[in-house]
XYZ file of C-alpha atoms in Angstrom:
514
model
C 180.416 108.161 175.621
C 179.264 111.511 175.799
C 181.751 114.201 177.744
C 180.051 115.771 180.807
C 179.005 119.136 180.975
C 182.356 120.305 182.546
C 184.497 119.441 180.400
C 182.680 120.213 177.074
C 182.602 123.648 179.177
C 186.162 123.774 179.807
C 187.295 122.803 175.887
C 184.802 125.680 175.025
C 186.506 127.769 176.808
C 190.028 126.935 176.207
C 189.748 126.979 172.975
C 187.742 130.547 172.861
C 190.790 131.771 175.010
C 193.449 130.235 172.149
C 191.648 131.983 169.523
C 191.683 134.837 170.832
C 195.273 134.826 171.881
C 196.483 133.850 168.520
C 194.324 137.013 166.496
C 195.918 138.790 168.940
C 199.449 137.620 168.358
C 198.492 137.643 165.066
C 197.596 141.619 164.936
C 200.829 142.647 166.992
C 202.980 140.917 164.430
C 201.141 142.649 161.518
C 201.474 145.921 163.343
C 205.052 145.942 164.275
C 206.720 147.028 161.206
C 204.977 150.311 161.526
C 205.739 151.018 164.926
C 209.614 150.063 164.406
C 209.696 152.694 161.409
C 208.293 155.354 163.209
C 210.293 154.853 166.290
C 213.250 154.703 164.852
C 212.647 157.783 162.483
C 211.682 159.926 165.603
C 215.189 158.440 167.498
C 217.015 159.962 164.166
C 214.886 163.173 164.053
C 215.607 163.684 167.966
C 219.694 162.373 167.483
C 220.544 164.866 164.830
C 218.700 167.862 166.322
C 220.632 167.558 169.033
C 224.161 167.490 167.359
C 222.893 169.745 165.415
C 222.430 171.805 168.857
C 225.638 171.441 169.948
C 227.801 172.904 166.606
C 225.619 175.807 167.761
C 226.408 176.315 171.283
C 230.073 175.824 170.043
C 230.686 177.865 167.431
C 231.532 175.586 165.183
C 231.259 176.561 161.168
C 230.522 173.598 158.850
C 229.420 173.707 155.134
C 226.352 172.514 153.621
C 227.845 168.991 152.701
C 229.852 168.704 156.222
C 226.617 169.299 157.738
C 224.644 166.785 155.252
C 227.618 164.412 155.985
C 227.301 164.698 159.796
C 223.299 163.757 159.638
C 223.632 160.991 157.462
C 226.524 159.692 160.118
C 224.104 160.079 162.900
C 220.889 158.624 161.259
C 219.910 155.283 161.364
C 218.664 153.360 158.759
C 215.908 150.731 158.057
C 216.745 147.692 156.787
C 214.949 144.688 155.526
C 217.039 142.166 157.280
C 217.057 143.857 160.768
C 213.298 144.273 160.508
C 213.060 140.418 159.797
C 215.127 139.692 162.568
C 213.163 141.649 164.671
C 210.075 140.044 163.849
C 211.292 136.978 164.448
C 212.574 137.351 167.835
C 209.375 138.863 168.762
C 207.389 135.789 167.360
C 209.200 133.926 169.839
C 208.714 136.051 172.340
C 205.082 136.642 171.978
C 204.629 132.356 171.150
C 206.042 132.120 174.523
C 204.245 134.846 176.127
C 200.991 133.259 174.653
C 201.707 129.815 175.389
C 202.345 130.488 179.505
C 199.279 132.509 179.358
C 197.563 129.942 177.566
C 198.458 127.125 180.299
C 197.564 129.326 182.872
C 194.380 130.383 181.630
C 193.561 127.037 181.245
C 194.666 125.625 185.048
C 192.773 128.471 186.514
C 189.460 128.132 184.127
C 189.907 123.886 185.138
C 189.748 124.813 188.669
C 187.198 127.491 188.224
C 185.098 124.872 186.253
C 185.716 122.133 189.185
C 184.589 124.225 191.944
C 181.407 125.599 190.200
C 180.620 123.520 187.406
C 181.237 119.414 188.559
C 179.485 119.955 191.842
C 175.924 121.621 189.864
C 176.657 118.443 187.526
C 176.730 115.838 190.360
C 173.655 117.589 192.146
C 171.856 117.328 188.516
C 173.228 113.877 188.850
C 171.921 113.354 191.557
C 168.311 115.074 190.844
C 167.852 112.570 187.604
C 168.495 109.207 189.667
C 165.522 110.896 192.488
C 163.522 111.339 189.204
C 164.008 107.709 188.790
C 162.402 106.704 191.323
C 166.573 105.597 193.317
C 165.492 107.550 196.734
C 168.826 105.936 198.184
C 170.923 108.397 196.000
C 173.103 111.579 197.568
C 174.361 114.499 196.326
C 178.279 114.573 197.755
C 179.113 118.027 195.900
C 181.382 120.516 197.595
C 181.604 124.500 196.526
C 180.147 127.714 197.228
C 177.984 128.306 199.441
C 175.086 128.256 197.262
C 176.287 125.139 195.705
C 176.558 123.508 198.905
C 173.042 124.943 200.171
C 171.383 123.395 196.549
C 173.324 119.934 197.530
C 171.260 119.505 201.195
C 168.283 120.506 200.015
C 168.760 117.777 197.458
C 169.869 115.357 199.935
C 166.816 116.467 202.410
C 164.719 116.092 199.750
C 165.975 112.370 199.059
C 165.385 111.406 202.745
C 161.825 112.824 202.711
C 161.241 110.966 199.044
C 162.813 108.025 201.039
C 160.838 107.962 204.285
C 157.231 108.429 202.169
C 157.932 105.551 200.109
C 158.800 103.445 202.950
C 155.895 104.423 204.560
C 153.818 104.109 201.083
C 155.196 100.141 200.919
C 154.540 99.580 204.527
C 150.888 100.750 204.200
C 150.529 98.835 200.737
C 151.668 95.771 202.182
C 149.443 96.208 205.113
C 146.785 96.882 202.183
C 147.131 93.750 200.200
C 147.560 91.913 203.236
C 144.062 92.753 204.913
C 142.497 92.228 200.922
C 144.153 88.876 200.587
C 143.724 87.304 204.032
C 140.257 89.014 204.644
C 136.788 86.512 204.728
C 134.829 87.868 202.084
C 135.415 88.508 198.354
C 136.757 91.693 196.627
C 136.268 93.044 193.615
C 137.499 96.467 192.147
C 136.646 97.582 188.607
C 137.889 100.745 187.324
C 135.833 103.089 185.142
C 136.205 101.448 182.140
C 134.788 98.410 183.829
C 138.402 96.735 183.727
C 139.431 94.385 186.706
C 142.020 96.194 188.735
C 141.736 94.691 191.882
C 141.207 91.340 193.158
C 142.096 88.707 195.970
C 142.394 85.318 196.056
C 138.913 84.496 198.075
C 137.198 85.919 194.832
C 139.596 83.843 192.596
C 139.081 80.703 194.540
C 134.834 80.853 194.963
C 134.502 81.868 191.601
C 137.079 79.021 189.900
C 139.667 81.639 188.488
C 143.284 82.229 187.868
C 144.376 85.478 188.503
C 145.450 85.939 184.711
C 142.360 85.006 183.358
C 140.672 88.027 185.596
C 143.377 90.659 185.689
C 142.842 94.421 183.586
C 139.988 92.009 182.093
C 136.412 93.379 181.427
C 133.970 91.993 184.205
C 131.443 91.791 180.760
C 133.981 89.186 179.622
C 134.144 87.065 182.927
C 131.414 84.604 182.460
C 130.718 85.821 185.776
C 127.211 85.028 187.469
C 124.449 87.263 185.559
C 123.338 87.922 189.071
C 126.562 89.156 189.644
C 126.392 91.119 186.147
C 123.443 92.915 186.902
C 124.617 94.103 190.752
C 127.718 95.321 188.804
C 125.579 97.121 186.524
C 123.386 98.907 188.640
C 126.497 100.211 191.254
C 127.698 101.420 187.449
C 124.716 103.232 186.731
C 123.640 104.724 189.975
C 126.985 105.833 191.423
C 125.661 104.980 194.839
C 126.292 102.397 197.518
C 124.162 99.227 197.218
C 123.565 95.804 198.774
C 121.601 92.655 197.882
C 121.532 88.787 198.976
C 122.351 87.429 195.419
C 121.690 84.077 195.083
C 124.115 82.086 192.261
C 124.867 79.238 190.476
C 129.005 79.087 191.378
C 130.865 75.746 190.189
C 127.329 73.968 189.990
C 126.337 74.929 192.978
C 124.284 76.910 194.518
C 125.820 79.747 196.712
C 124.529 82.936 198.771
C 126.253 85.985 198.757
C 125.729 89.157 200.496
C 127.103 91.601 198.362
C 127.994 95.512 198.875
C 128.726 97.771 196.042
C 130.016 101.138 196.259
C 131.597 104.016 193.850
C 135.244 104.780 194.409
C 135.532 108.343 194.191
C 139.409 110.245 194.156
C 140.589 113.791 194.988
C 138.490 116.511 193.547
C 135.501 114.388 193.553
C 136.912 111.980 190.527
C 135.009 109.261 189.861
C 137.390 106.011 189.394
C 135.400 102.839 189.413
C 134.118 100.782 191.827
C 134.563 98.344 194.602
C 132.336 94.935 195.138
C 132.951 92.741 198.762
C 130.965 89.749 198.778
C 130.421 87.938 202.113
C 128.862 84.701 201.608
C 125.998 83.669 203.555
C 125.231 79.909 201.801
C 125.985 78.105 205.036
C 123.926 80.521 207.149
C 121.009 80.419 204.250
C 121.751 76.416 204.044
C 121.285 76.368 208.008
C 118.520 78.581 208.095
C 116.786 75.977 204.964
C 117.887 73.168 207.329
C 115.831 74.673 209.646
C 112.931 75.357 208.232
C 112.850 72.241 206.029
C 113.936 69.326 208.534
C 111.017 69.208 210.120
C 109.010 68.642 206.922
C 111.198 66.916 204.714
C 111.998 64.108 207.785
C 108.169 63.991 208.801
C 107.767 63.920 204.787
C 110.203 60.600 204.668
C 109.024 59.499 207.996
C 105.295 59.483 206.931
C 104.925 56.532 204.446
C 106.508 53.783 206.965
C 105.088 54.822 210.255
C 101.758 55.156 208.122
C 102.371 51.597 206.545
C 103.406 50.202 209.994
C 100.938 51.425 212.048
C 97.836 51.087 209.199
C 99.188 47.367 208.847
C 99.731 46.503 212.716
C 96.346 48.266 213.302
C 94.696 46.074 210.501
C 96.321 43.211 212.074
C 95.002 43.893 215.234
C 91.269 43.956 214.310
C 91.457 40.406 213.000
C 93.589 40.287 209.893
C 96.184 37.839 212.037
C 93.561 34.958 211.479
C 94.609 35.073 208.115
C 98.163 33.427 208.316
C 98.683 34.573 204.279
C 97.228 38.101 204.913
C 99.315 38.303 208.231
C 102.447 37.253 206.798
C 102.246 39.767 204.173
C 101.270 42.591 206.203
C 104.631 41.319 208.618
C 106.326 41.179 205.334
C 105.551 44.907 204.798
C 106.025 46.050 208.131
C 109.132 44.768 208.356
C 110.311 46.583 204.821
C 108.833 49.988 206.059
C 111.006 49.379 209.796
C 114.351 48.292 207.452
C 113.762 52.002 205.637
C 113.090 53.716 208.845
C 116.465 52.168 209.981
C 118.351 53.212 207.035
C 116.707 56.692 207.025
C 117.761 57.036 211.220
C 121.563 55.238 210.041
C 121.585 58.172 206.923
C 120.972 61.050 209.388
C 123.420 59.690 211.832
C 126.029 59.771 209.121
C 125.293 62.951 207.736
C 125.428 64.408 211.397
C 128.593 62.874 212.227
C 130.568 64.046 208.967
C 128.883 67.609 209.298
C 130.050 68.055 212.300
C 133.098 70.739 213.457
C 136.389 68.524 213.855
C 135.578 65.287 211.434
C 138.537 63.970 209.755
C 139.410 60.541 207.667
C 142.481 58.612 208.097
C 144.539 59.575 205.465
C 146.866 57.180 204.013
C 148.270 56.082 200.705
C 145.406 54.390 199.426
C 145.469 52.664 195.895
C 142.037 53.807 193.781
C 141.767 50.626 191.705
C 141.309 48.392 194.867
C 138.716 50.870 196.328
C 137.215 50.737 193.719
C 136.923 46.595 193.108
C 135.586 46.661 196.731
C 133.074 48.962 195.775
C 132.067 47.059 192.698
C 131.657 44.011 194.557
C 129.169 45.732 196.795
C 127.111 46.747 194.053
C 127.347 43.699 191.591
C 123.868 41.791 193.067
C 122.192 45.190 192.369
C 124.060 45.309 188.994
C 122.906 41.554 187.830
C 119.149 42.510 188.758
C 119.025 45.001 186.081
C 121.270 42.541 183.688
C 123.742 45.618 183.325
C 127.653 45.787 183.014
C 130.546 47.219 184.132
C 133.378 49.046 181.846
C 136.478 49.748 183.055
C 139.095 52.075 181.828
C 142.329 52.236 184.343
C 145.545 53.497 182.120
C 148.157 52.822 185.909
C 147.826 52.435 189.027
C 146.816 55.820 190.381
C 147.458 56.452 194.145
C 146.248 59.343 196.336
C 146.155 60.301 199.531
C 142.760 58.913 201.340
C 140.719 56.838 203.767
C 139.856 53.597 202.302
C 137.341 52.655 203.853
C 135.186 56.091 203.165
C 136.470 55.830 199.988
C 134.695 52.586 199.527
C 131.739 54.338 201.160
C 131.405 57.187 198.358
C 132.092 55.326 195.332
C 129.604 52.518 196.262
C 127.237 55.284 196.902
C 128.077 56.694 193.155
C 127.686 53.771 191.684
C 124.789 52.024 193.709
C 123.201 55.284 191.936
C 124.555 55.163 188.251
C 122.592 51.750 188.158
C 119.592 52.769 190.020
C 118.937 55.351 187.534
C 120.063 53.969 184.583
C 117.944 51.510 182.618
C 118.091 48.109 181.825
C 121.322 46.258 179.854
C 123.503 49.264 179.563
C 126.772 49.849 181.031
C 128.365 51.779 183.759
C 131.892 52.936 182.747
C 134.453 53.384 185.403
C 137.287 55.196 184.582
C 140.512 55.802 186.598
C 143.729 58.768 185.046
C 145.596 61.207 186.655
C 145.559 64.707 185.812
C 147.541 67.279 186.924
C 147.801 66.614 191.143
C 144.611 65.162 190.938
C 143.934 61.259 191.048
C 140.197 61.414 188.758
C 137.682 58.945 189.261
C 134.709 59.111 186.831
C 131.618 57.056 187.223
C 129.552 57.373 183.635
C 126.032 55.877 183.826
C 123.680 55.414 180.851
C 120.416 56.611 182.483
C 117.800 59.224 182.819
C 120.258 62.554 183.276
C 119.738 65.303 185.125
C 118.081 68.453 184.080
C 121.013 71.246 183.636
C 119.052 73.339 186.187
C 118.767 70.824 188.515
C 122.462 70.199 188.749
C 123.255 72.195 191.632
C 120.377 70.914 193.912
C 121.667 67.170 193.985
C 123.616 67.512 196.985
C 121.253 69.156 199.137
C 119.606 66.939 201.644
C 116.398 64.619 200.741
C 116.663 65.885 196.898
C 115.763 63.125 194.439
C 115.947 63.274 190.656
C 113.350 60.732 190.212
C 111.381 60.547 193.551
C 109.482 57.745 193.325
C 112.324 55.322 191.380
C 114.147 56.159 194.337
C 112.229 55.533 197.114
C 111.364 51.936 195.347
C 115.125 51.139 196.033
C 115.350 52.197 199.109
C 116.911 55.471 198.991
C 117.031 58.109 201.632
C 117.884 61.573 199.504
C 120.797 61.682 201.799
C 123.541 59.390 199.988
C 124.924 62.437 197.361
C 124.951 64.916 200.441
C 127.044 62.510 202.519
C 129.491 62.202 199.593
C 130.330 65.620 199.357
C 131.137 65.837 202.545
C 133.332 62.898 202.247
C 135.186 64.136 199.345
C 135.689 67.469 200.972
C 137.108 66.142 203.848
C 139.704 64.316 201.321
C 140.335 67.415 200.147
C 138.798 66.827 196.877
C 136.300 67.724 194.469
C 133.253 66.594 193.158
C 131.922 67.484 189.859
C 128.488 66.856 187.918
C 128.245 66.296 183.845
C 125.045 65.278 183.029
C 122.624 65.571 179.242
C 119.002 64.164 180.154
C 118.376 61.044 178.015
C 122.152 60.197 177.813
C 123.506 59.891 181.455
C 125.464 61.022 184.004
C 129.060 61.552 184.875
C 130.065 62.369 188.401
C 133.612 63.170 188.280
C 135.924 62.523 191.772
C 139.409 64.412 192.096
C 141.654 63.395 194.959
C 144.939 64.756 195.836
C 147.893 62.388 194.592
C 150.173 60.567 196.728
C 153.631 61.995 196.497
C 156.470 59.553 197.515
């Protein structure tokens, strides 16, 4: 572990102060010797002058060599072993000397360092944890004024980091909230024409996982080339922009009114841009019901009520005399009332189930004994065309659904499969689970449907093959009433179709769960 700045300070500095101490301890110990051999010279100088003085003031007469005798009495001399001894005893004294000073250099430079130092180091502390991004931290530093001053700025400055990112969170939240729960899909590309934004109405119109979309090129989407090209043209204009685009979503057709505008930043910086899509397919669908219900029913209506009343007029003008003619023309009016009935039961149906608040009865419900029910329904029809059944059921799958409308949709499936498939072939059946889904597919051997076609076969009176359905009876109504069925389950229905080969229509149900 690294030391902190205070103490690495504090050895720096103790041992700067012991260095310097111990050349100086060092230098008065070389010294010394000199400064003891001049003292004591100038003590002997200074001793004999002055009993050299006082023989004078006395009188006193003295030879040469009494005289030399008396100096060398009073002179001191310099010897090796005294000096040593000296030195010595002023090692000791100056290692003591040195050694106190030493300690108490280094209690006051500890405190110094703990009153200035360790409180800069906890506000720098404290500084690198707000860098961080940990607005919770403090700075608890005591000191000098100026220390103390730096820590409540800090501190201030943690509160105000603290409050704006609460605030920032609070306003995200309130952000992703109004994107995710909002009615219309949203779509925000950045300038690179990467996905950065998205909520989960886009992800669940347009069939995707958030993965799959997320910091994604929109090029690399598969999305819509409607779609595509609205993208484009926001991209290239750098203006706002609307259009009604009208797209082929999960085989279907859908309606969306889409808005496109730039996203611009501070300074004018261009950063991407954001697409909301409302969609309008049930208003356009309401608006097609509209316009088309009077034509398409007075279309259906026209052939019976033409047949009845050209027959019953025909009848009228003599025809009845004929009992052969008359019970054929009976024969047909009768047919042509039986369709008018059907078509009057069909619109009934499809009113009922369209309406605001229709719901099944769901229970567990077993597939495999919907489906035998709905077999046996269609089995005459089945034997007329000399065709077969195949069926493929790995367990007993249960989900969660209404029998009886069950029975109603998949006698509607297959009462088609064999209408439009030809003669001696086979209609498979196939029951598995996948995932939470019970799957039900019905594969026929017939005509097929046109790829582009696809999404029109649940729209009202639409026909594949008009006139081989009107021979049997049909209404156009039977595939619009079983998507609404299967959506009120819950489920899904799905359309796999190569024209020549057949047709698969694909049922998913939600599993019972025990």
């Amino acid at each position: 572990m690294k030391k902190s700045m205070s103490n690495g300070l504090f050895f720096s500095f103790v041992c700067l102060v012991g260095i310097i101490l111990a050349v100086l301890g060092f230098v008065i110990g070389q010294l010394f010797p000199f400064y003891a051999e001049s003292y004591i010279n100038e003590n002997t100088e200074q001793a004999q002058q002055r009993m050299m003085d006082v023989i004078e003031e006395r009188g006193i007469d003295i030879t040469y060599s009494q005289e030399q005798a008396l100096l060398k009495t009073h002179g001191l001399q310099l010897e090796d072993d005294f000096i040593t001894e000296m030195k010595a005893r002023l090692a000791v004294v100056l290692l003591f000397i040195l050694a106190i000073s030493f300690i108490l250099i280094s209690i006051v430079t500890k405190k110094m360092i703990r009153n200035f130092v360790e409180p800069i180091e906890n506000v720098t502390r404290t500084a690198h944890e707000l860098a961080a991004g940990n607005y919770r931290a403090r700075a608890f530093a005591n000191g000098p004024k100026t220390v103390v001053e730096l820590r409540n700025s800090i501190n201030i400055l943690a509160r105000n980091l603290q409050d704006i990112t609460k605030i920032r969170e609070i306003e995200e939240e309130r952000l992703k909230t109004l994107i995710e729960n909002m009615g219309s899909a949203l779509l925000m590309i950045d300038r690179g024409g990467h996905v950065s934004i998205v909520n989960k109405v886009f992800l669940e119109r347009f069939g995707y996982r958030y993965e799959e979309v997320q910091k994604k090129s929109f090029l690399s989407l598969n999305l819509p080339p409607e779609l595509e090209s609205f993208i484009d043209h926001v991209f290239l204009t750098e203006m706002p922009y609307h259009k009604q685009l009208e797209m082929e979503v999960l085989q279907e057709i859908t309606y969306k009114l889409a808005y496109g505008a730039p996203v611009v930043g501070d300074h004018g910086r261009w950063l991407g841009v954001v697409i909301v899509m409302h969609d309008v397919s049930e208003l356009v669908r309401l608006e097609q019901i509209r316009k088309d219900f009077v034509a398409n029913v007075s279309h259906e209506l026209r052939t019976p009520i033409t047949s009845i009343k050209g027959f019953s007029e025909t009848l009228l003008d003599g025809a009845y005399k004929d009992e052969g003619m008359a019970l054929s023309f009976l024969e047909i009016i009768h047919q042509e009332s039986n369709r008018l009935q059907i078509l009057i039961q069909d619109l009934l149906e499809l009113s009922k189930i369209e309406q605001h608040g229709f719901s099944v009865d769901i229970i567990p419900t077993p597939l495999q004994e919907v489906l035998v029910r709905a077999a046996d329904l269609t089995a005459q029809r089945l034997e007329e065309k000399n065709m077969q059944f195949q069926v493929e059921f790995a367990k007993e799958v249960v989900v969660e659904g209404d029998a009886n409308r069950l029975i109603q949709i998949f006698t509607n499936l297959i009462f088609n499969a064999i209408m439009y498939s030809f003669e001696e072939t086979t209609v498979t059946i196939r029951v598995f689970e996948k995932d939470k889904w019970g799957v039900v597919e019905i594969i026929d051997e017939g005509i097929g449907i046109k790829k582009s076609e696809i999404p029109r076969v649940f729209e009202r009176f639409y026909r594949v093959d008009r006139a081989r359905s009107r021979d049997s009876g049909g209404t156009g109504l039977g595939l619009a009433i079983v998507k609404h069925l299967v959506e009120a389950h819950h489920g899904k229905i799905q359309v796999e179709s190569e024209v020549g080969k057949g047709t698969t229509m694909r049922v998913m149900l939600p599993l019972h769960t025990p």
